[in-house]
XYZ file of C-alpha atoms in Angstrom:
569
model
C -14.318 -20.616 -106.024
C -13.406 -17.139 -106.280
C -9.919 -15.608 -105.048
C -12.272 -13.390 -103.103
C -14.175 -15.704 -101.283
C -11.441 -17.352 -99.906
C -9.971 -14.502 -98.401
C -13.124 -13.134 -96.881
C -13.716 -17.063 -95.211
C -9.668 -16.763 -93.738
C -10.556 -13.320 -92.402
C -13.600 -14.475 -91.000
C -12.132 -17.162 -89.425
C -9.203 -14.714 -87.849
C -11.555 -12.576 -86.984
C -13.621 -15.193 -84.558
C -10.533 -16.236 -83.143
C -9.200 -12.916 -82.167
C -12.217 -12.433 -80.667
C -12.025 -15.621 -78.437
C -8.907 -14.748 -77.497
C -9.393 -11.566 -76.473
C -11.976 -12.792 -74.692
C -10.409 -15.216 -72.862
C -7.676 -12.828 -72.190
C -9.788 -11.233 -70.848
C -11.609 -13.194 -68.473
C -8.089 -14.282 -67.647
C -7.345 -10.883 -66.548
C -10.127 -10.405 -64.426
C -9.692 -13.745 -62.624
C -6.324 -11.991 -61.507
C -7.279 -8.841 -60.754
C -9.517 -10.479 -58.314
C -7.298 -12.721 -57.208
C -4.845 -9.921 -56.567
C -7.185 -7.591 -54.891
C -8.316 -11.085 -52.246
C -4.525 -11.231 -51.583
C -3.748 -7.340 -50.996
C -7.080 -7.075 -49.491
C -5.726 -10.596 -47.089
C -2.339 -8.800 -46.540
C -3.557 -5.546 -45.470
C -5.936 -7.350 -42.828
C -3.363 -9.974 -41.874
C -0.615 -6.587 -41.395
C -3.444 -4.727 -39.227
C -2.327 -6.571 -35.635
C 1.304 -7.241 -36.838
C 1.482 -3.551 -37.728
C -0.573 -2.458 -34.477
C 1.528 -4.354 -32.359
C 4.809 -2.768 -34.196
C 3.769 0.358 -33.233
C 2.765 -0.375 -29.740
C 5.696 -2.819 -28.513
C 8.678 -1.582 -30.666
C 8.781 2.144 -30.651
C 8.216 4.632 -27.433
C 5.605 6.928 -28.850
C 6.087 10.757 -29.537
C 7.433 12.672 -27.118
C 9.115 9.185 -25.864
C 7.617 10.614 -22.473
C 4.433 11.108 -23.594
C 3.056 9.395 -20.640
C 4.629 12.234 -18.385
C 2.491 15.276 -20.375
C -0.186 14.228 -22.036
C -0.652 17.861 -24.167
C 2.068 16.767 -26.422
C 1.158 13.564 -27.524
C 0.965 12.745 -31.016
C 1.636 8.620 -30.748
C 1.139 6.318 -28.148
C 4.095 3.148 -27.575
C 5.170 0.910 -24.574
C 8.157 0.949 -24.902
C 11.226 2.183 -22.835
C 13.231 5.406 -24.988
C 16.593 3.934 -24.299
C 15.641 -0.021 -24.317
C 14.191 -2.951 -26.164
C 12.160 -3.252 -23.248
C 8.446 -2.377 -22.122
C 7.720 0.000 -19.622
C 5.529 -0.471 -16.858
C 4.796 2.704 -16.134
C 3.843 3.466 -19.601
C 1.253 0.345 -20.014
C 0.012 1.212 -16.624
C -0.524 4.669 -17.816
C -2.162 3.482 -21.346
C -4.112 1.668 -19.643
C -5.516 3.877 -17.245
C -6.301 6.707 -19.758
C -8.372 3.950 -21.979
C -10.282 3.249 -19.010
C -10.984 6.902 -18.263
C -12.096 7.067 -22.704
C -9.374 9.556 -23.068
C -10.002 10.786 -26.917
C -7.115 11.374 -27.842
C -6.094 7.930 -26.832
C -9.038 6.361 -28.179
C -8.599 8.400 -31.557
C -4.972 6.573 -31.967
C -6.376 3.232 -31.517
C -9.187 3.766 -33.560
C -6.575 5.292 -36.650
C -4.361 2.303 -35.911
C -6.787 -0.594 -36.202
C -8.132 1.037 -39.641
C -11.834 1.597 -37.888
C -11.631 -2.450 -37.650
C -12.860 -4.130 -34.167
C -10.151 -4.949 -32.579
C -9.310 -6.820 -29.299
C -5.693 -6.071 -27.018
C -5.272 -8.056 -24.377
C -1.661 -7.910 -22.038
C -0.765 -10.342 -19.532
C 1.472 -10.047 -16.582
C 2.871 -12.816 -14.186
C 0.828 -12.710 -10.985
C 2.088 -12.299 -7.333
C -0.398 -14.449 -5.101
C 0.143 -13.271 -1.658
C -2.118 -14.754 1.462
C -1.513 -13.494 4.823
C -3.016 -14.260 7.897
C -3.264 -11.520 10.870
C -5.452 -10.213 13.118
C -6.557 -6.637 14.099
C -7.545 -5.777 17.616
C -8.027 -1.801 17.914
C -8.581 -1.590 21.261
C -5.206 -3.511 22.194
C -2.335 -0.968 23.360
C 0.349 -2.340 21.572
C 3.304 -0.554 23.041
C 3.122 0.929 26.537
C 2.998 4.806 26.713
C 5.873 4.020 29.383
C 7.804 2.366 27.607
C 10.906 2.776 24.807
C 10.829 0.665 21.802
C 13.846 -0.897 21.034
C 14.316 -0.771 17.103
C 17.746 -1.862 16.680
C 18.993 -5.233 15.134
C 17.083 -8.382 16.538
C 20.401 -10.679 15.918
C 23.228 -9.370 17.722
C 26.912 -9.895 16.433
C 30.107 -9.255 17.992
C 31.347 -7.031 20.290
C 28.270 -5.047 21.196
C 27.094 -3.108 24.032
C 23.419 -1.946 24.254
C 22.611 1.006 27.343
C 19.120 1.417 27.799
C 17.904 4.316 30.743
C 14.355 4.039 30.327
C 11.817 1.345 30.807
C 12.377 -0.374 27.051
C 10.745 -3.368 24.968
C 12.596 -5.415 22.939
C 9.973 -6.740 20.327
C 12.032 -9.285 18.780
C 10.814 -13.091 18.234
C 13.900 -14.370 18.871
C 16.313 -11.714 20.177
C 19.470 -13.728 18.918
C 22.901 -12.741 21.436
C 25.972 -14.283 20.023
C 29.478 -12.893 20.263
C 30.922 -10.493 23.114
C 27.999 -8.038 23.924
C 26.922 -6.288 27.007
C 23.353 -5.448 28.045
C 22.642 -3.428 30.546
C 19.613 -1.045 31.627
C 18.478 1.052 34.493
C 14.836 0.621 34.535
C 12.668 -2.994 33.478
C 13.661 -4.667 30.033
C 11.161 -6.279 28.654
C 11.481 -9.083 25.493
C 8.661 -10.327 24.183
C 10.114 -13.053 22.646
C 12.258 -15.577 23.116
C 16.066 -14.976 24.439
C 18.671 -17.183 22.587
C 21.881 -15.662 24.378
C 25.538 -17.397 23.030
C 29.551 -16.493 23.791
C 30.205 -14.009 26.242
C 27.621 -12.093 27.413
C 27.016 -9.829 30.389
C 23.304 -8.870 31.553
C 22.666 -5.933 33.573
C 18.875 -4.887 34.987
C 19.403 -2.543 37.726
C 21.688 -2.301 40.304
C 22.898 -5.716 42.233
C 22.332 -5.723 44.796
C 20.316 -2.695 44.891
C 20.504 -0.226 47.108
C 17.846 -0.478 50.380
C 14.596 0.670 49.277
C 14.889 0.429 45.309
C 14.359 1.006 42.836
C 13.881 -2.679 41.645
C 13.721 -2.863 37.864
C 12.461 -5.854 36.908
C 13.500 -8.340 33.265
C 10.704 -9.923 31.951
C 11.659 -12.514 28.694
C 8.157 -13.575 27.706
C 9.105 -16.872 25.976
C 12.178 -19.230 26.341
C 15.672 -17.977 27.648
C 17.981 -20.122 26.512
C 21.308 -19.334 27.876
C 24.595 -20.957 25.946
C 28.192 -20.192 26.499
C 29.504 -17.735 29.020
C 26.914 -15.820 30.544
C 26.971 -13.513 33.878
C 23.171 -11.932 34.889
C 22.578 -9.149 37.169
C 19.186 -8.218 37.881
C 18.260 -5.981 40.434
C 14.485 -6.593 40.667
C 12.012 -9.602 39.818
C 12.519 -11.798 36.715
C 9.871 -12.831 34.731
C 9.799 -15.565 32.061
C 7.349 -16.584 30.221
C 8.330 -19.753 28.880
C 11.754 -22.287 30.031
C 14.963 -20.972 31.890
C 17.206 -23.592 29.881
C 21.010 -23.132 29.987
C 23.204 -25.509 28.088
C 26.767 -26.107 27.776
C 30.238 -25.504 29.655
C 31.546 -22.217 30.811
C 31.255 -19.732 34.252
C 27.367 -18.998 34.331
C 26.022 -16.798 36.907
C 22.301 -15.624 37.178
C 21.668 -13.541 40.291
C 18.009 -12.263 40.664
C 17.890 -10.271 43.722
C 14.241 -10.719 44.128
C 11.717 -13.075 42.812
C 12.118 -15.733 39.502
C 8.644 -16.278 38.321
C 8.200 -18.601 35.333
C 5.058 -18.705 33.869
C 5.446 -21.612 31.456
C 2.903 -20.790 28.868
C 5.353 -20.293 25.933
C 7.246 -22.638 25.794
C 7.041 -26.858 24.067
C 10.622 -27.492 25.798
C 9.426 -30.498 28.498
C 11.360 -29.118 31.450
C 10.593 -25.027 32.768
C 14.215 -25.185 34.460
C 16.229 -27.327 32.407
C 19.881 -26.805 33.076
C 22.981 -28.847 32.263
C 26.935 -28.185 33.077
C 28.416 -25.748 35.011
C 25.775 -23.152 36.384
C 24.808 -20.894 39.488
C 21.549 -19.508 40.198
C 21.177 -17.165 42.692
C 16.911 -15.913 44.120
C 17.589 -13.685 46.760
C 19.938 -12.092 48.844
C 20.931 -13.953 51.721
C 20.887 -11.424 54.796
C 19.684 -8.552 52.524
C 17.080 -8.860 50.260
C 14.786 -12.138 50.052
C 13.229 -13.628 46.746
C 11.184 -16.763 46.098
C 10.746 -18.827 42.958
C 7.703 -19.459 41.720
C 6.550 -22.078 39.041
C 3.098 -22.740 37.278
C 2.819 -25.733 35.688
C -0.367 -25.917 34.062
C -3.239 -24.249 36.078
C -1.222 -25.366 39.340
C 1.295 -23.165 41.207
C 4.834 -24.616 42.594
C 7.197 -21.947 45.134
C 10.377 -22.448 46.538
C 11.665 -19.898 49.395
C 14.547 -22.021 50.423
C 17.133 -24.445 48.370
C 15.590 -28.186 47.991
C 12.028 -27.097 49.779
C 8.839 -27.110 47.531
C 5.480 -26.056 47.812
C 1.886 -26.601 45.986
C -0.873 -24.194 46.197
C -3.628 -25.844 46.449
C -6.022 -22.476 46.329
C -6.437 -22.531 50.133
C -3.000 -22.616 51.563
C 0.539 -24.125 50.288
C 1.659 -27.845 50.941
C 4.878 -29.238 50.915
C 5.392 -31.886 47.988
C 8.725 -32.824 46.735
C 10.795 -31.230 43.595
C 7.946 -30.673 40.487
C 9.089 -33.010 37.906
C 9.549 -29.985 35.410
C 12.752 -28.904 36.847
C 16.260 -31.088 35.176
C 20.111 -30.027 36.654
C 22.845 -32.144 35.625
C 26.503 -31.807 36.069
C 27.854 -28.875 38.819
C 24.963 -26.482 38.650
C 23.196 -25.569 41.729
C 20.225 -23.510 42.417
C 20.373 -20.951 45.495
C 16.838 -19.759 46.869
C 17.436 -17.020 49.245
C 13.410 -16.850 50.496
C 11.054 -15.578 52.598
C 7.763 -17.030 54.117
C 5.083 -17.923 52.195
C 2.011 -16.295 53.152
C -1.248 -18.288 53.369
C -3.285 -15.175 51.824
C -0.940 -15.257 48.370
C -2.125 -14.596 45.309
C -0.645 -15.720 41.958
C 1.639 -13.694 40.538
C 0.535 -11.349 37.420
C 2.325 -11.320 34.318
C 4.458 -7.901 33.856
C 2.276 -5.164 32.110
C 4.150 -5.058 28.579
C 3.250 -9.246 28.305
C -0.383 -8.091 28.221
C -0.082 -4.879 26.204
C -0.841 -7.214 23.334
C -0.327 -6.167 19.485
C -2.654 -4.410 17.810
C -1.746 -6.527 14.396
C -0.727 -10.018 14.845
C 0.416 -12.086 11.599
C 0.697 -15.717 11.863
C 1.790 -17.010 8.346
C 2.202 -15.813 4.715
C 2.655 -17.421 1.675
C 3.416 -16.355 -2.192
C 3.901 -17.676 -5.418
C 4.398 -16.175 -8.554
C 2.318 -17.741 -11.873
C 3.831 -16.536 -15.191
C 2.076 -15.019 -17.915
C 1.985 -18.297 -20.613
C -0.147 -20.359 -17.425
C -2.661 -17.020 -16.914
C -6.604 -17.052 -18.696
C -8.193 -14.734 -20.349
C -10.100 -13.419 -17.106
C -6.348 -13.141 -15.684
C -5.365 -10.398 -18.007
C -3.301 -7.515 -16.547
C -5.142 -4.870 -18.976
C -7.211 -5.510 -22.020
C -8.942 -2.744 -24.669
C -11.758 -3.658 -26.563
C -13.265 -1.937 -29.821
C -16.240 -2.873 -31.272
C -19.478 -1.128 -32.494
C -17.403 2.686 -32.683
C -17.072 1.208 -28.770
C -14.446 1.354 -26.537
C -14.320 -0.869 -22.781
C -11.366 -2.240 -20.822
C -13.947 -5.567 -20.575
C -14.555 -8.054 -23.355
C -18.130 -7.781 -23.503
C -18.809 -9.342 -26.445
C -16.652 -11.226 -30.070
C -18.614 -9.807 -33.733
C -21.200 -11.772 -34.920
C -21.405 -13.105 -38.262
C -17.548 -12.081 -38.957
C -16.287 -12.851 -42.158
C -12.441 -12.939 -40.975
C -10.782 -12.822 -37.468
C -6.705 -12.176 -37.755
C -4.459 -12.503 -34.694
C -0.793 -12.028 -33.375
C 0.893 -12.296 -29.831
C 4.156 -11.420 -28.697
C 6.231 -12.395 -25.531
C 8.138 -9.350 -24.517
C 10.175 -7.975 -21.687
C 8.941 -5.691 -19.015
C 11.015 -3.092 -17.243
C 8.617 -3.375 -13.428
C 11.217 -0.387 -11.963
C 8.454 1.153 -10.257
C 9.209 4.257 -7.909
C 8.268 7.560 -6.445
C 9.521 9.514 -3.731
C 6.362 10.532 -2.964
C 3.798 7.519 -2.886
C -0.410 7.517 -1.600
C -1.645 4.550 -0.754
C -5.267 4.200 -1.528
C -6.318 0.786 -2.669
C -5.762 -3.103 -1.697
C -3.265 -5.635 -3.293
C -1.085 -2.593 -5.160
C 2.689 -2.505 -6.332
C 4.283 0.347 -4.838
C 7.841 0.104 -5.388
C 10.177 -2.675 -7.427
C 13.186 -2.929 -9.089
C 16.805 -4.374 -8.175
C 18.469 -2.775 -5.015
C 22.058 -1.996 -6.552
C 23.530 -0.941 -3.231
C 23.011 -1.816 0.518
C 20.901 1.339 2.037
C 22.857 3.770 4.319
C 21.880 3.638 7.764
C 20.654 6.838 7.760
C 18.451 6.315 5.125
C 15.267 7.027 6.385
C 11.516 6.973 4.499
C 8.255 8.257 6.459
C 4.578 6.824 6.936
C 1.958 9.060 7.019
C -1.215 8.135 7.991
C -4.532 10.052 8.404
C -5.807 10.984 12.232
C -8.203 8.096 12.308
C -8.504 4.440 13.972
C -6.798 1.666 11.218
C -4.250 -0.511 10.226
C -2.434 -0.743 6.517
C -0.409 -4.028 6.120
C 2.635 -3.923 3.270
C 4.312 -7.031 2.361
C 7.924 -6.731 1.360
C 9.685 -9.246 -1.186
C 13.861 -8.302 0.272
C 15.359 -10.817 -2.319
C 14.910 -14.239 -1.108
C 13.017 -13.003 1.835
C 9.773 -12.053 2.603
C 8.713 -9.529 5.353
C 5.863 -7.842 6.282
C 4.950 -4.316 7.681
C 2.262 -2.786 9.820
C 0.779 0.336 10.566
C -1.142 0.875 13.203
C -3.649 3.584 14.516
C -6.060 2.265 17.935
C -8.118 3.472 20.116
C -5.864 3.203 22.874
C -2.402 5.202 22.035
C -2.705 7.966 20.317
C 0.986 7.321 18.235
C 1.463 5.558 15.045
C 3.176 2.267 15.395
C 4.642 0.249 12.966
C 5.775 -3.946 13.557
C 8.162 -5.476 11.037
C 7.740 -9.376 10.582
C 10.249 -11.515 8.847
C 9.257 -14.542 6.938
C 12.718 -16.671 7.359
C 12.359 -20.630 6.972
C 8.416 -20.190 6.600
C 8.012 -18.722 10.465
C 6.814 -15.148 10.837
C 8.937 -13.663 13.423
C 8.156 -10.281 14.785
C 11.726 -8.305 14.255
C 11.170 -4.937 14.872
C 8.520 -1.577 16.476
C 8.262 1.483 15.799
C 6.803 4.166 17.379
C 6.134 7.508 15.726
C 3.805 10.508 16.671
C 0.361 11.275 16.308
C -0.025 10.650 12.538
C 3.451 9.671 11.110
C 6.786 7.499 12.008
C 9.931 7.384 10.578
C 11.897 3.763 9.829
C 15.495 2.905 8.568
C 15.335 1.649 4.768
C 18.164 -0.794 5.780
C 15.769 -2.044 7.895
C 13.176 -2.867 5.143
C 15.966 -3.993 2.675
C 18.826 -5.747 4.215
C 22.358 -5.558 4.060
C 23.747 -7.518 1.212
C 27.032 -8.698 -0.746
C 25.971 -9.278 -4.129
C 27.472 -7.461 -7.378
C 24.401 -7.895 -9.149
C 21.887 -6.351 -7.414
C 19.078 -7.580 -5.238
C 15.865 -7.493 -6.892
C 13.110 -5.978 -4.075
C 9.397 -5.195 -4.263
C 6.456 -3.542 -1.762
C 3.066 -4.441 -1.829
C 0.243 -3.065 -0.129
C -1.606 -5.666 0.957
C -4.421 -4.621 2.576
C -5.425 -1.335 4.479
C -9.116 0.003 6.096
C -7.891 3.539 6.454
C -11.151 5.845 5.287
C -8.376 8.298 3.944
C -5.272 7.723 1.729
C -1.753 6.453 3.361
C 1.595 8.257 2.434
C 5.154 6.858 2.106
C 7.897 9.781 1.574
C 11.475 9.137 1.004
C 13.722 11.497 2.714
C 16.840 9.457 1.056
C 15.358 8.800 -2.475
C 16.454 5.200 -2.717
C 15.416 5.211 -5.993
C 19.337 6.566 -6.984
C 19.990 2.893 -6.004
C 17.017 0.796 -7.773
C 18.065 -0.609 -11.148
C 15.644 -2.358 -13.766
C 13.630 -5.252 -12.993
C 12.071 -7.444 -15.434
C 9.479 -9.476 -15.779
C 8.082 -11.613 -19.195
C 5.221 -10.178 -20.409
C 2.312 -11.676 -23.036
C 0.394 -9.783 -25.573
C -2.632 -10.999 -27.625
C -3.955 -9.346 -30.176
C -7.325 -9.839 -32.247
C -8.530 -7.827 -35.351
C -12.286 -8.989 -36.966
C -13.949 -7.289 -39.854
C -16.354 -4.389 -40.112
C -19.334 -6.533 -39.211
């Protein structure tokens, strides 16, 4: 064999090798290249939520108040300028302005999400709140005659209350303890209970009153329980609506210079004159002025006009019967009747006019409950944007068919709920209106005002006061032509009416320490208002003359986001 041939066999052989290698090289180089482009083109999909939700939880957007003047925005983000945390006002805001297809909100989103369908879903804990009341607008609620007491409803210490004019006391109880005076120169009127305890000294009227009046009258329309040292002066009638029951030791004195009428309808204590130690009750006058004592026990009527005699109606004419079994004395007490004849044409006594006013708005329970975010569904979410098919909606109408890849991300953050304006309109059911935490007690000159338009209607707010719970009403019937307002308290599950206001023809003022009680803590008291429900036509104001909000700290509240990103398809 020739030199030649050999060498033109090795190169031939080198040659098909280089070419298999550089062939497999490369097909080995195109394997990666693919392989890399699947994993940048994975990463860049798998970043789109991450990086979406970067830009919407962890920076504030551009201006940071963006959500204040909307001509300068440039980038939308939740959160707070000078905190890790989410604003409320901000994702209420964003939002809003989705819902409305602002462009140049929709424009970010759509730049953000790389054109991709994409949907954002954020979830909120949920207040539950269930209330039961009643609206009558043809009830008169308070009489035109008549004051309205809005001071405390549990009196402490050495107090002393002066009241000129006819006055109601709308407090369910009205809680005495301590060394107070009461005293008033035309009828009092409680329409609750009376739980009276120390030293206390009760004045209706003059006593004994001067010949031919006046004769103011006190009318407790529920239980009077009397405990402790107690001296009553009433120059008129007395009316109760539910027991006379006086407990303990001490000096007790009751003198009524007219007639005690007890009505027993309010009351579950067994006995309608239940007294025990050391008491004197004095009906009448002896020599001046006569009074009887009256007693209905059931649909039958009992009267007294003279100590130890009894009497029964019977709807004709009276007949004498011995003591009605709902009357109890033990120990020294004794019960003076200073009467005069019963007459055969009498007629049941009526109930005082401010028992039968009734309320206007009447609530007899309300519960709450708050369910965090982590328990809520997908129909429970707080705010949701959905883009799909170059379309934007606030409702998930519909997932992409026939996607080839779905990415998602969530994040539990924290939401700053501060909420507050010192200007607020109330137009729509079930609403926050105010929260944060209450860093100082209110002044008691703090005042905010209730506006409400010139139109039969009720609005009813409930109030979270730390612990507590309370509820408020406004009130426009067809009877007075004021705005009144009732404040409920919620203590140990009873609503108990605490407070009325009355205001003029289309606004009232109330005492924020009155909404918001007085409190010790250093760290704040966190506080919310709801409205709850309202059937004013026209919108409902609430303007703080004080501006609380100096005092309201941040509140927050865990907060869920979802997020899902699909492909073009």
């Amino acid at each position: 064999m020739k030199r030649a041939q050999i060498f033109s066999l090795d190169a031939f052989i080198a040659l098909t090798l280089t070419i298999l290698l550089i062939g497999t090289i490369s097909a080995t180089s195109e394997s990666l290249r693919n392989a890399i482009s699947s994993v940048v083109s994975w990463y860049e999909r798998a970043n789109i939520p991450d990086n979406m939700l970067d830009v919407l939880l962890k920076t504030p957007g551009e201006p940071s108040n963006w959500n204040e003047d909307l001509v300068l925005l440039k980038s939308i983000g939740l959160r707070e300028e000078d905190s890790p945390f989410i604003s409320y006002e901000k994702a209420l805001m964003f939002f809003n302005l989705v819902e409305n297809q602002n462009p140049l909100v929709l424009d970010f989103l759509k730049n953000l999400s790389s054109g991709k369908p994409f949907c954002f879903e954020f979830y909120l804990g949920v207040w539950n709140f269930t209330a039961d009341f009643t609206w009558n607008p043809n009830a008169g609620g308070v009489l035109s005659e008549f004051e309205v007491y809005s001071g405390e409803c549990t009196i402490r210490g050495n107090r002393e209350l002066t009241f000129t004019d006819p006055t109601i006391i709308q407090c369910a109880p009205f809680d005495v303890r301590g060394s107070a005076s009461i005293s008033s120169d035309a009828p009092l009127c409680i329409l609750g209970s009376v739980d009276t305890h120390g030293s206390l000294t009760i004045t209706v009227g003059h006593y004994p009153p001067p010949a031919g009046g006046p004769y103011p009258y006190l009318a407790i329309n529920g239980d009077w329980v009397i405990t402790g040292a107690v001296t009553v002066n009433v120059g008129g009638n007395a009316y109760i609506g539910g027991a006379l029951i006086v407990r303990g030791e001490g000096a007790r004195t009751i003198n009524i210079a007219k007639d005690l009428v007890i009505f027993g309808d309010n009351t579950t204590n067994p006995y309608l004159i239940d007294i025990s130690g050391s008491a004197t009750i004095n009906i009448g006058i002896s020599g001046y002025l006569p009074g009887n004592l009256y007693l209905k026990v059931g649909n039958t009527w009992y009267a007294s006009n003279k100590t130890g005699e009894w009497y029964e109606w019977s709807g004709e004419g009276w007949r004498k019967v011995s003591e009605p079994p709902v009357i109890r004395t033990t120990g020294s007490s004794t019960l003076n009747i200073n009467g005069y004849p019963l007459s055969e044409t009498w007629s049941p006594p009526t109930p005082p006019p401010c028992f039968t006013a009734g309320l206007p708005i009447e609530v007899s329970s309300v519960n709450l409950d708050y369910t965090y975010p982590q328990a809520l569904n997908r129909s429970e979410a707080w705010g949701r944007v959905a883009y799909f098919k170059n379309n934007f909606t606030v409702n998930l109408v519909e997932i992409p068919e026939n996607a080839s890849w779905v990415e998602y991300a969530s994040r539990v953050v924290s939401v700053d709920m501060r909420k507050y304006n010192t200007t607020i309109e109330v137009t729509s059911n079930y609403t926050r209106l105010i929260s944060g935490v209450l860093k100082y007690t209110p002044p008691a000159y703090a005042r905010f005002e209730i506006r409400v338009p010139n139109e039969t209607g009720y609005a009813l707010f409930i109030i979270v006061d730390g612990e507590d719970t309370k509820l408020l009403g406004v009130v426009k019937t067809r009877v007075s032509p004021y705005v009144q307002v009732y404040l409920w308290t919620n203590a140990t599950e009873n609503v108990s009416l605490q407070k009325t206001y009355v205001g003029n023809e289309t606004s009232v003022r109330i005492r924020w320490v009155d909404v918001f009680s007085e409190f010790s803590s250093e760290t704040g008291k966190p506080i919310e208002i709801w409205i709850y429900e309202t059937n004013f036509s026209h919108p409902i104001y609430i303007i703080d003359e004080y501006n609380i909000g100096l005092l309201l700290d941040r509140k927050y509240e865990l907060g869920l986001v979802k997020l899902w990103v699909w492909d073009e398809r």
